[in-house]
Amino acid sequence: MSDRQNRKPETGAFFQRDRDWHAPAFTPGYKTSVLRSPQKALLSLDGTISEITGPVFGHSMLGELDNDLIHNFAKPGESAIGERIIVHGRVLDERGRPVPGALLEFWQANAGGRYRHKKESYLAALDPNFGGCGRTITDDEGCYFFRTIRPGAYPWPNGVNDWRPAHIHFSIFGHGFAQRLITQMYFEGDPMIWKCPIVNTIPDRRAIEQLIAPIDWANTIPMDARAYKFDIVLRGRRSTFFENRPEGN
Amino acid sequence: MVQELGYLKETASQTAGPYVHIGLTPNFCGIAGVYEADLGASMINEKTLGQRITVKGRVIDGAGMPLRDALIEIWQADAGGLYNSPSEMRGAADPNFTGWGRCPTGAEDGVFTFETVKPGRVPFKDGRLMAPHITFWIVARGINIGLHTRMYFPDEAAANAEDPLLARIEHRHRAETLVAAGAAPSYTFDIHLQGEKETVFLDI
């Protein structure tokens, strides 16, 4: 935010979330959702100050290797095993405006589909040089990038033979707590995407396609790493043409 | 034909999954050395103004079992009723209070805990004061899109009675699901995802 001091902070309420575009809470094909989905209607209200505000994080918080998953857990001089990739893109809001200063956090399995987590027991091996977490903050134009290895697919106990497509989890903080979002990025051309019960919680095919990052040859670094581009859209906010007056409009 | 509005669609949410800790609280799940500390682990320091409080609770599923893999974030005003955010236009919040915290539910007992301060009152859109409250956001395996709710305080009966959000809840007994149990300085806020005691969740 520091480099945008001349821009007046925006204080309008956010556009209503299109809950027909997002997955509903109850999606029985994804079994865990059955007992973890509210059954009663959500209480809707236009954003109050409690939701249109939100925390911001400074670039100074970041360590040098926070956006380099190939090296941020590796022993000195070593690196993670797998397909070296760069993931980059822009964070925009629904009006197409860049979201500078957005904190992105990401996590993923290693090249063999194994997560570094004590509850994970998949027989694929851990990579001693791969942790699987990273973070970065978007620049003035809303751009971000990080370096990692392409995660493998992995099996999970849902159906007898369900496998997740290769994916990277993303968590995003925009400018207001109402924009808070967690999602998953998939890779262009992966045949597993359309079989996945978690992907298929999303009812609209176009919304799924928005989660699939295309390979980006233009930004692929020869003899080093391929690039994937993944743009993220957060809720837009209303222009404050007419401010609500305390006494009412 | 008319012009297109030209708006983009919001990126669709997906579940945080069972390993959300790897990304958001790596030290909690044993990934040491990448970040110094887990983000949001501490909201206050010795200079923070206001009354210290502890907020504990669990997230309970439709079979009555606490989730042991959920992640909770809270967002609240400081003791003076100001948010530590660039969108806060009414003044400068306490610089020693972040206003934001993050805590996973315990892998054994499913309990989350926040050490924070009691928030001051902030105005609703029409200028009426809302009762002191803390905004909650819950993600976990099985939750496709993060759930928003609020916690109010049991020892603020008068303020709660005039709160514009609580007043919007048509079935009056459901308003109680947003009021924590206990008394200062220690409150318990259990969140029920489903069923008879289901917490009121918000579309905000």
Short mmCIF file of C-alpha atoms in Angstrom, two decimals:
data_model
loop_
_atom_site.label_atom_id
_atom_site.label_comp_id
_atom_site.label_asym_id
_atom_site.label_seq_id
_atom_site.Cartn_x
_atom_site.Cartn_y
_atom_site.Cartn_z
CA MET A 1 0.00 0.00 0.00
CA SER A 2 2.89 2.33 0.77
CA ASP A 3 3.55 3.10 -2.90
CA ARG A 4 -0.05 4.08 -3.46
CA GLN A 5 -0.25 6.81 -0.87
CA ASN A 6 -1.66 9.28 -3.34
CA ARG A 7 -4.65 7.13 -4.09
CA LYS A 8 -7.61 7.70 -1.80
CA PRO A 9 -8.50 4.48 0.02
CA GLU A 10 -11.74 3.00 -1.21
CA THR A 11 -14.47 2.58 1.34
CA GLY A 12 -17.45 1.42 -0.71
CA ALA A 13 -19.26 -1.81 0.13
CA PHE A 14 -18.43 -4.87 -1.95
CA PHE A 15 -20.52 -6.22 -4.80
CA GLN A 16 -22.84 -8.95 -3.67
CA ARG A 17 -21.22 -12.36 -3.96
CA ASP A 18 -22.74 -14.49 -6.76
CA ARG A 19 -23.43 -17.65 -4.81
CA ASP A 20 -24.68 -19.46 -7.93
CA TRP A 21 -21.18 -19.08 -9.37
CA HIS A 22 -19.47 -20.45 -6.25
CA ALA A 23 -20.03 -23.98 -5.00
CA PRO A 24 -23.02 -24.37 -2.68
CA ALA A 25 -22.21 -25.55 0.86
CA PHE A 26 -23.93 -28.94 0.49
CA THR A 27 -22.28 -30.98 -2.28
CA PRO A 28 -22.78 -34.70 -1.49
CA GLY A 29 -20.30 -35.84 -4.17
CA TYR A 30 -17.69 -34.33 -1.86
CA LYS A 31 -18.62 -36.38 1.17
CA THR A 32 -17.14 -34.28 3.98
CA SER A 33 -19.40 -31.39 2.98
CA VAL A 34 -22.48 -33.37 4.04
CA LEU A 35 -22.02 -32.82 7.80
CA ARG A 36 -20.12 -29.55 7.48
CA SER A 37 -22.64 -27.50 5.48
CA PRO A 38 -25.12 -25.09 7.08
CA GLN A 39 -28.72 -26.04 6.32
CA LYS A 40 -30.28 -22.68 7.08
CA ALA A 41 -30.18 -19.64 4.82
CA LEU A 42 -27.35 -17.15 5.26
CA LEU A 43 -28.29 -13.80 6.79
CA SER A 44 -27.57 -11.18 4.13
CA LEU A 45 -26.66 -7.61 4.81
CA ASP A 46 -24.89 -4.86 2.94
CA GLY A 47 -21.29 -4.64 4.09
CA THR A 48 -20.78 -2.79 7.34
CA ILE A 49 -17.48 -1.28 8.43
CA SER A 50 -16.67 -4.62 10.07
CA GLU A 51 -16.43 -6.31 6.68
CA ILE A 52 -15.35 -3.58 4.26
CA THR A 53 -12.20 -3.02 6.32
CA GLY A 54 -9.48 -5.64 6.57
CA PRO A 55 -5.88 -6.14 7.64
CA VAL A 56 -3.01 -5.29 5.29
CA PHE A 57 0.45 -6.74 5.36
CA GLY A 58 3.69 -4.95 4.50
CA HIS A 59 6.32 -6.21 2.08
CA SER A 60 8.77 -5.91 4.99
CA MET A 61 7.15 -8.99 6.53
CA LEU A 62 8.49 -11.20 3.74
CA GLY A 63 11.68 -13.22 3.90
CA GLU A 64 13.95 -13.46 0.87
CA LEU A 65 12.90 -17.04 0.00
CA ASP A 66 9.22 -16.79 0.94
CA ASN A 67 8.19 -17.00 -2.74
CA ASP A 68 10.72 -19.70 -3.67
CA LEU A 69 9.40 -23.13 -2.70
CA ILE A 70 12.26 -24.82 -4.53
CA HIS A 71 14.67 -23.43 -1.95
CA ASN A 72 12.83 -22.16 1.14
CA PHE A 73 12.94 -25.56 2.88
CA ALA A 74 16.02 -26.99 1.15
CA LYS A 75 19.37 -27.59 2.76
CA PRO A 76 22.02 -25.10 1.66
CA GLY A 77 23.11 -25.86 -1.88
CA GLU A 78 20.25 -28.29 -2.51
CA SER A 79 16.82 -27.92 -4.06
CA ALA A 80 13.48 -29.70 -4.28
CA ILE A 81 13.00 -32.50 -6.81
CA GLY A 82 10.42 -32.13 -9.57
CA GLU A 83 9.37 -30.05 -12.55
CA ARG A 84 10.56 -26.52 -11.95
CA ILE A 85 7.83 -23.98 -12.62
CA ILE A 86 7.05 -20.31 -12.11
CA VAL A 87 3.50 -19.34 -11.25
CA HIS A 88 2.60 -15.72 -11.80
CA GLY A 89 -0.39 -13.54 -12.51
CA ARG A 90 -2.39 -10.56 -11.36
CA VAL A 91 -4.90 -10.02 -8.62
CA LEU A 92 -7.76 -7.89 -9.93
CA ASP A 93 -11.15 -7.00 -8.61
CA GLU A 94 -14.41 -7.53 -10.49
CA ARG A 95 -14.10 -4.05 -11.98
CA GLY A 96 -10.78 -5.11 -13.54
CA ARG A 97 -8.76 -2.87 -11.23
CA PRO A 98 -5.47 -4.22 -9.85
CA VAL A 99 -5.35 -5.09 -6.17
CA PRO A 100 -1.94 -3.94 -4.89
CA GLY A 101 -0.70 -5.05 -1.49
CA ALA A 102 -2.71 -8.30 -1.54
CA LEU A 103 -1.18 -11.06 0.58
CA LEU A 104 -1.10 -14.43 -1.22
CA GLU A 105 -0.23 -17.60 0.63
CA PHE A 106 0.07 -20.95 -1.16
CA TRP A 107 0.60 -24.56 -0.20
CA GLN A 108 0.91 -27.81 -2.11
CA ALA A 109 2.09 -31.41 -2.21
CA ASN A 110 5.52 -32.36 -3.55
CA ALA A 111 6.23 -33.80 -7.00
CA GLY A 112 4.96 -37.22 -5.90
CA GLY A 113 1.72 -35.92 -4.43
CA ARG A 114 2.86 -36.14 -0.79
CA TYR A 115 2.09 -33.35 1.69
CA ARG A 116 4.39 -32.50 4.57
CA HIS A 117 1.72 -32.83 7.28
CA LYS A 118 1.51 -35.15 10.26
CA LYS A 119 -1.99 -36.33 9.35
CA GLU A 120 -0.92 -37.34 5.84
CA SER A 121 -0.05 -41.01 5.36
CA TYR A 122 0.15 -41.49 1.58
CA LEU A 123 2.95 -43.94 0.77
CA ALA A 124 4.67 -41.62 -1.73
CA ALA A 125 7.92 -40.31 -0.24
CA LEU A 126 8.56 -36.94 1.33
CA ASP A 127 11.16 -34.78 -0.37
CA PRO A 128 13.67 -33.75 2.34
CA ASN A 129 14.21 -30.47 0.47
CA PHE A 130 10.57 -29.51 -0.02
CA GLY A 131 8.30 -27.90 2.60
CA GLY A 132 5.38 -26.87 0.42
CA CYS A 133 4.45 -23.38 1.66
CA GLY A 134 5.13 -19.90 0.32
CA ARG A 135 3.77 -16.38 0.33
CA THR A 136 4.10 -13.07 -1.46
CA ILE A 137 2.46 -9.65 -1.72
CA THR A 138 1.21 -8.12 -4.98
CA ASP A 139 3.02 -5.07 -6.34
CA ASP A 140 1.59 -1.76 -7.48
CA GLU A 141 -0.03 -3.33 -10.57
CA GLY A 142 -1.45 -6.27 -8.63
CA CYS A 143 1.22 -8.64 -9.99
CA TYR A 144 2.72 -11.57 -8.11
CA PHE A 145 5.00 -14.50 -8.86
CA PHE A 146 6.58 -17.46 -7.14
CA ARG A 147 8.79 -20.39 -8.02
CA THR A 148 7.96 -23.97 -7.12
CA ILE A 149 7.88 -27.53 -8.40
CA ARG A 150 4.78 -28.89 -10.09
CA PRO A 151 2.81 -30.91 -7.50
CA GLY A 152 1.76 -34.49 -8.22
CA ALA A 153 -1.76 -35.89 -8.14
CA TYR A 154 -2.72 -37.81 -5.00
CA PRO A 155 -5.40 -40.26 -3.91
CA TRP A 156 -7.89 -39.41 -1.18
CA PRO A 157 -10.54 -41.31 0.72
CA ASN A 158 -13.77 -40.04 -0.82
CA GLY A 159 -14.84 -42.52 -3.47
CA VAL A 160 -12.92 -45.81 -3.59
CA ASN A 161 -10.63 -44.55 -6.33
CA ASP A 162 -10.72 -40.73 -6.22
CA TRP A 163 -7.58 -38.78 -7.07
CA ARG A 164 -7.06 -35.04 -6.84
CA PRO A 165 -5.70 -33.35 -9.95
CA ALA A 166 -2.36 -31.58 -9.52
CA HIS A 167 -3.20 -28.35 -7.71
CA ILE A 168 -1.84 -25.49 -5.65
CA HIS A 169 -3.94 -24.04 -2.82
CA PHE A 170 -4.16 -20.23 -2.68
CA SER A 171 -5.27 -17.97 0.16
CA ILE A 172 -5.82 -14.29 -0.69
CA PHE A 173 -6.31 -11.16 1.42
CA GLY A 174 -7.59 -8.20 -0.57
CA HIS A 175 -8.44 -4.84 0.97
CA GLY A 176 -11.52 -5.87 2.92
CA PHE A 177 -12.30 -8.89 5.06
CA ALA A 178 -15.35 -9.55 2.85
CA GLN A 179 -12.93 -10.30 -0.04
CA ARG A 180 -11.23 -13.08 1.91
CA LEU A 181 -10.84 -16.07 -0.40
CA ILE A 182 -9.31 -19.53 -0.47
CA THR A 183 -9.21 -21.44 -3.74
CA GLN A 184 -7.19 -23.97 -5.74
CA MET A 185 -5.27 -23.58 -8.99
CA TYR A 186 -5.20 -26.40 -11.55
CA PHE A 187 -2.93 -26.98 -14.54
CA GLU A 188 -3.92 -26.70 -18.20
CA GLY A 189 -4.55 -30.04 -19.87
CA ASP A 190 -4.80 -32.18 -16.73
CA PRO A 191 -7.38 -34.92 -17.48
CA MET A 192 -8.00 -35.40 -13.74
CA ILE A 193 -9.68 -32.00 -13.37
CA TRP A 194 -13.05 -33.02 -14.77
CA LYS A 195 -13.25 -36.19 -12.66
CA CYS A 196 -12.61 -34.49 -9.33
CA PRO A 197 -15.53 -34.28 -6.85
CA ILE A 198 -14.03 -31.14 -5.29
CA VAL A 199 -13.70 -29.38 -8.66
CA ASN A 200 -17.21 -30.52 -9.51
CA THR A 201 -18.70 -28.83 -6.44
CA ILE A 202 -18.61 -25.72 -8.67
CA PRO A 203 -21.76 -25.74 -10.77
CA ASP A 204 -20.68 -23.50 -13.66
CA ARG A 205 -18.04 -24.83 -16.08
CA ARG A 206 -16.80 -21.29 -16.77
CA ALA A 207 -16.07 -20.84 -13.07
CA ILE A 208 -13.99 -24.05 -13.14
CA GLU A 209 -12.10 -22.90 -16.23
CA GLN A 210 -11.18 -19.73 -14.33
CA LEU A 211 -9.24 -21.96 -11.90
CA ILE A 212 -7.13 -23.60 -14.64
CA ALA A 213 -3.79 -21.89 -15.26
CA PRO A 214 -2.56 -21.98 -18.87
CA ILE A 215 1.06 -22.63 -19.63
CA ASP A 216 2.75 -19.32 -20.43
CA TRP A 217 5.51 -19.91 -22.99
CA ALA A 218 6.28 -16.21 -23.18
CA ASN A 219 7.48 -16.24 -19.59
CA THR A 220 9.03 -19.70 -19.60
CA ILE A 221 12.74 -19.43 -18.82
CA PRO A 222 14.78 -21.51 -21.28
CA MET A 223 16.75 -24.35 -19.68
CA ASP A 224 15.30 -23.46 -16.26
CA ALA A 225 11.56 -23.34 -15.52
CA ARG A 226 8.24 -23.36 -17.34
CA ALA A 227 5.71 -20.68 -16.44
CA TYR A 228 1.98 -20.86 -15.68
CA LYS A 229 -0.21 -17.77 -15.47
CA PHE A 230 -2.97 -17.62 -12.91
CA ASP A 231 -5.03 -14.44 -12.54
CA ILE A 232 -7.25 -14.08 -9.51
CA VAL A 233 -10.38 -11.94 -9.28
CA LEU A 234 -11.63 -10.63 -5.93
CA ARG A 235 -14.97 -8.97 -5.26
CA GLY A 236 -15.31 -5.46 -6.62
CA ARG A 237 -16.54 -2.59 -4.53
CA ARG A 238 -19.15 -0.01 -5.23
CA SER A 239 -18.17 3.51 -6.11
CA THR A 240 -19.35 5.82 -3.38
CA PHE A 241 -21.44 8.06 -5.68
CA PHE A 242 -23.77 8.80 -2.81
CA GLU A 243 -22.53 8.18 0.71
CA ASN A 244 -25.06 6.95 3.21
CA ARG A 245 -25.85 9.81 5.52
CA PRO A 246 -26.19 9.00 9.23
CA GLU A 247 -29.75 10.30 9.17
CA GLY A 248 -30.55 8.09 6.19
CA ASN A 249 -30.75 8.84 2.47
CA MET B 1 -28.12 -5.05 -27.84
CA VAL B 2 -26.70 -2.92 -25.08
CA GLN B 3 -23.16 -2.32 -23.92
CA GLU B 4 -21.60 -4.98 -21.76
CA LEU B 5 -21.02 -3.99 -18.17
CA GLY B 6 -17.47 -5.25 -18.43
CA TYR B 7 -17.22 -6.72 -14.96
CA LEU B 8 -15.16 -9.82 -14.25
CA LYS B 9 -16.43 -12.77 -12.25
CA GLU B 10 -14.99 -13.43 -8.81
CA THR B 11 -12.59 -16.42 -8.70
CA ALA B 12 -14.59 -19.36 -7.37
CA SER B 13 -13.81 -20.57 -3.87
CA GLN B 14 -12.59 -24.09 -3.16
CA THR B 15 -12.22 -25.89 0.15
CA ALA B 16 -9.08 -25.19 2.17
CA GLY B 17 -8.72 -28.97 2.58
CA PRO B 18 -7.28 -30.93 5.51
CA TYR B 19 -3.73 -29.60 5.09
CA VAL B 20 -4.53 -25.89 5.22
CA HIS B 21 -1.97 -25.61 8.04
CA ILE B 22 0.93 -26.21 5.64
CA GLY B 23 0.23 -22.88 3.99
CA LEU B 24 -1.29 -20.77 6.74
CA THR B 25 0.26 -22.05 9.98
CA PRO B 26 3.32 -24.07 8.91
CA ASN B 27 5.00 -23.95 12.32
CA PHE B 28 1.85 -25.43 13.87
CA CYS B 29 2.11 -28.51 11.64
CA GLY B 30 5.83 -29.01 12.11
CA ILE B 31 7.25 -27.15 9.11
CA ALA B 32 9.88 -25.12 10.93
CA GLY B 33 12.39 -22.71 9.50
CA VAL B 34 10.40 -21.29 6.60
CA TYR B 35 8.66 -18.49 8.51
CA GLU B 36 9.81 -17.14 11.87
CA ALA B 37 6.30 -17.32 13.34
CA ASP B 38 2.86 -18.24 12.09
CA LEU B 39 1.00 -15.22 10.82
CA GLY B 40 -1.78 -14.01 13.10
CA ALA B 41 -0.56 -16.02 16.10
CA SER B 42 -0.38 -12.85 18.20
CA MET B 43 -2.71 -9.84 18.10
CA ILE B 44 -1.55 -7.86 21.13
CA ASN B 45 1.63 -6.73 22.88
CA GLU B 46 2.32 -5.22 26.32
CA LYS B 47 1.37 -1.73 25.08
CA THR B 48 -1.99 -2.63 23.56
CA LEU B 49 -4.82 -0.54 25.01
CA GLY B 50 -7.98 -2.07 26.42
CA GLN B 51 -9.29 -4.95 28.43
CA ARG B 52 -7.49 -8.26 27.80
CA ILE B 53 -9.84 -11.11 26.97
CA THR B 54 -9.54 -14.74 25.93
CA VAL B 55 -11.89 -16.19 23.33
CA LYS B 56 -12.03 -19.97 23.08
CA GLY B 57 -14.33 -22.27 21.22
CA ARG B 58 -14.86 -25.21 18.91
CA VAL B 59 -16.42 -25.74 15.50
CA ILE B 60 -18.95 -28.57 15.66
CA ASP B 61 -20.29 -30.60 12.71
CA GLY B 62 -23.76 -31.97 12.05
CA ALA B 63 -23.03 -35.13 14.06
CA GLY B 64 -21.96 -33.14 17.14
CA MET B 65 -18.25 -33.75 16.66
CA PRO B 66 -15.70 -30.91 16.92
CA LEU B 67 -13.61 -30.25 13.80
CA ARG B 68 -9.95 -30.87 14.48
CA ASP B 69 -8.77 -29.55 11.13
CA ALA B 70 -10.51 -26.17 10.88
CA LEU B 71 -8.82 -22.80 10.69
CA ILE B 72 -10.36 -19.69 12.21
CA GLU B 73 -9.58 -16.05 11.49
CA ILE B 74 -10.99 -13.14 13.46
CA TRP B 75 -11.15 -9.43 12.64
CA GLN B 76 -12.22 -6.78 15.11
CA ALA B 77 -12.00 -3.14 16.13
CA ASP B 78 -9.60 -1.98 18.84
CA ALA B 79 -10.73 -0.97 22.33
CA GLY B 80 -11.65 2.48 20.99
CA GLY B 81 -13.84 1.10 18.19
CA LEU B 82 -11.40 1.71 15.31
CA TYR B 83 -10.20 -0.82 12.73
CA ASN B 84 -6.49 -1.15 11.96
CA SER B 85 -7.13 -0.85 8.21
CA PRO B 86 -6.42 1.73 5.46
CA SER B 87 -10.17 1.79 4.80
CA GLU B 88 -10.77 3.11 8.33
CA MET B 89 -11.61 6.78 7.77
CA ARG B 90 -12.67 7.76 11.29
CA GLY B 91 -9.23 7.95 12.87
CA ALA B 92 -6.08 5.99 13.62
CA ALA B 93 -6.44 2.67 15.39
CA ASP B 94 -4.18 1.54 18.26
CA PRO B 95 -0.83 0.79 16.52
CA ASN B 96 -0.14 -1.93 19.08
CA PHE B 97 -3.17 -3.96 18.08
CA THR B 98 -3.39 -5.82 14.77
CA GLY B 99 -7.14 -6.44 14.92
CA TRP B 100 -6.61 -9.70 13.06
CA GLY B 101 -5.81 -13.18 14.35
CA ARG B 102 -5.54 -16.68 12.95
CA CYS B 103 -5.76 -19.95 14.89
CA PRO B 104 -6.18 -23.59 13.87
CA THR B 105 -8.48 -25.80 15.94
CA GLY B 106 -6.47 -28.22 18.09
CA ALA B 107 -5.58 -31.54 16.48
CA GLU B 108 -6.66 -33.36 19.68
CA ASP B 109 -9.48 -31.35 21.27
CA GLY B 110 -10.64 -29.12 18.42
CA VAL B 111 -10.29 -25.95 20.53
CA PHE B 112 -9.19 -22.58 19.13
CA THR B 113 -7.98 -19.75 21.40
CA PHE B 114 -7.43 -16.04 20.80
CA GLU B 115 -5.78 -13.64 23.24
CA THR B 116 -7.15 -10.25 22.31
CA VAL B 117 -8.86 -7.14 23.70
CA LYS B 118 -12.53 -6.38 23.98
CA PRO B 119 -13.55 -4.34 20.93
CA GLY B 120 -15.22 -0.95 21.18
CA ARG B 121 -18.50 -0.22 19.44
CA VAL B 122 -18.54 0.75 15.76
CA PRO B 123 -21.35 2.35 13.76
CA PHE B 124 -23.74 0.58 11.41
CA LYS B 125 -24.28 2.17 8.00
CA ASP B 126 -27.05 4.41 9.27
CA GLY B 127 -24.98 5.69 12.20
CA ARG B 128 -26.56 3.57 14.92
CA LEU B 129 -23.93 1.89 17.07
CA MET B 130 -23.49 -1.85 16.73
CA ALA B 131 -22.85 -3.85 19.90
CA PRO B 132 -19.21 -4.91 20.49
CA HIS B 133 -18.50 -7.88 18.24
CA ILE B 134 -15.75 -9.94 16.65
CA THR B 135 -15.99 -11.05 13.01
CA PHE B 136 -15.21 -14.75 12.43
CA TRP B 137 -14.21 -16.55 9.23
CA ILE B 138 -14.08 -20.35 9.23
CA VAL B 139 -12.48 -22.65 6.65
CA ALA B 140 -11.87 -26.40 6.74
CA ARG B 141 -12.03 -29.62 4.80
CA GLY B 142 -15.65 -30.06 3.71
CA ILE B 143 -16.37 -26.30 3.70
CA ASN B 144 -16.52 -25.13 0.08
CA ILE B 145 -16.59 -21.42 0.80
CA GLY B 146 -15.39 -19.70 3.99
CA LEU B 147 -18.16 -19.09 6.52
CA HIS B 148 -18.59 -15.61 7.99
CA THR B 149 -20.22 -15.05 11.35
CA ARG B 150 -19.93 -12.77 14.39
CA MET B 151 -19.43 -13.22 18.09
CA TYR B 152 -21.21 -10.89 20.51
CA PHE B 153 -20.64 -10.60 24.27
CA PRO B 154 -23.01 -12.04 26.93
CA ASP B 155 -22.27 -9.14 29.32
CA GLU B 156 -23.46 -6.53 26.78
CA ALA B 157 -27.19 -7.24 26.98
CA ALA B 158 -28.26 -3.62 26.53
CA ALA B 159 -26.02 -3.05 23.51
CA ASN B 160 -26.99 -6.41 22.00
CA ALA B 161 -30.67 -5.51 22.35
CA GLU B 162 -30.20 -2.50 20.06
CA ASP B 163 -27.73 -4.11 17.62
CA PRO B 164 -28.92 -3.67 14.01
CA LEU B 165 -27.54 -7.02 12.82
CA LEU B 166 -28.97 -9.07 15.68
CA ALA B 167 -32.28 -7.29 15.13
CA ARG B 168 -32.36 -8.61 11.55
CA ILE B 169 -32.58 -12.23 12.70
CA GLU B 170 -36.19 -13.21 12.17
CA HIS B 171 -36.22 -16.27 14.42
CA ARG B 172 -35.31 -14.60 17.69
CA HIS B 173 -33.88 -17.65 19.43
CA ARG B 174 -31.30 -17.96 16.65
CA ALA B 175 -29.76 -14.61 17.66
CA GLU B 176 -28.47 -16.39 20.75
CA THR B 177 -26.16 -18.50 18.56
CA LEU B 178 -24.06 -15.36 18.03
CA VAL B 179 -23.64 -14.58 21.74
CA ALA B 180 -20.66 -16.20 23.48
CA ALA B 181 -20.90 -17.91 26.87
CA GLY B 182 -18.83 -17.04 29.94
CA ALA B 183 -17.92 -13.71 31.48
CA ALA B 184 -15.01 -11.27 31.30
CA PRO B 185 -12.17 -11.93 30.74
CA SER B 186 -12.86 -15.38 29.32
CA TYR B 187 -15.47 -16.22 26.72
CA THR B 188 -16.45 -19.41 24.93
CA PHE B 189 -17.89 -19.29 21.43
CA ASP B 190 -18.87 -22.64 19.95
CA ILE B 191 -19.82 -22.59 16.29
CA HIS B 192 -22.36 -25.18 15.12
CA LEU B 193 -22.18 -25.81 11.38
CA GLN B 194 -25.48 -27.65 11.10
CA GLY B 195 -28.60 -28.81 12.90
CA GLU B 196 -30.74 -27.58 15.76
CA LYS B 197 -28.11 -25.26 17.26
CA GLU B 198 -26.83 -24.06 13.88
CA THR B 199 -24.95 -20.77 14.13
CA VAL B 200 -26.25 -17.87 12.06
CA PHE B 201 -23.86 -17.42 9.12
CA LEU B 202 -23.66 -14.22 7.13
CA ASP B 203 -23.61 -13.25 3.47
CA ILE B 204 -21.86 -9.93 3.71
#
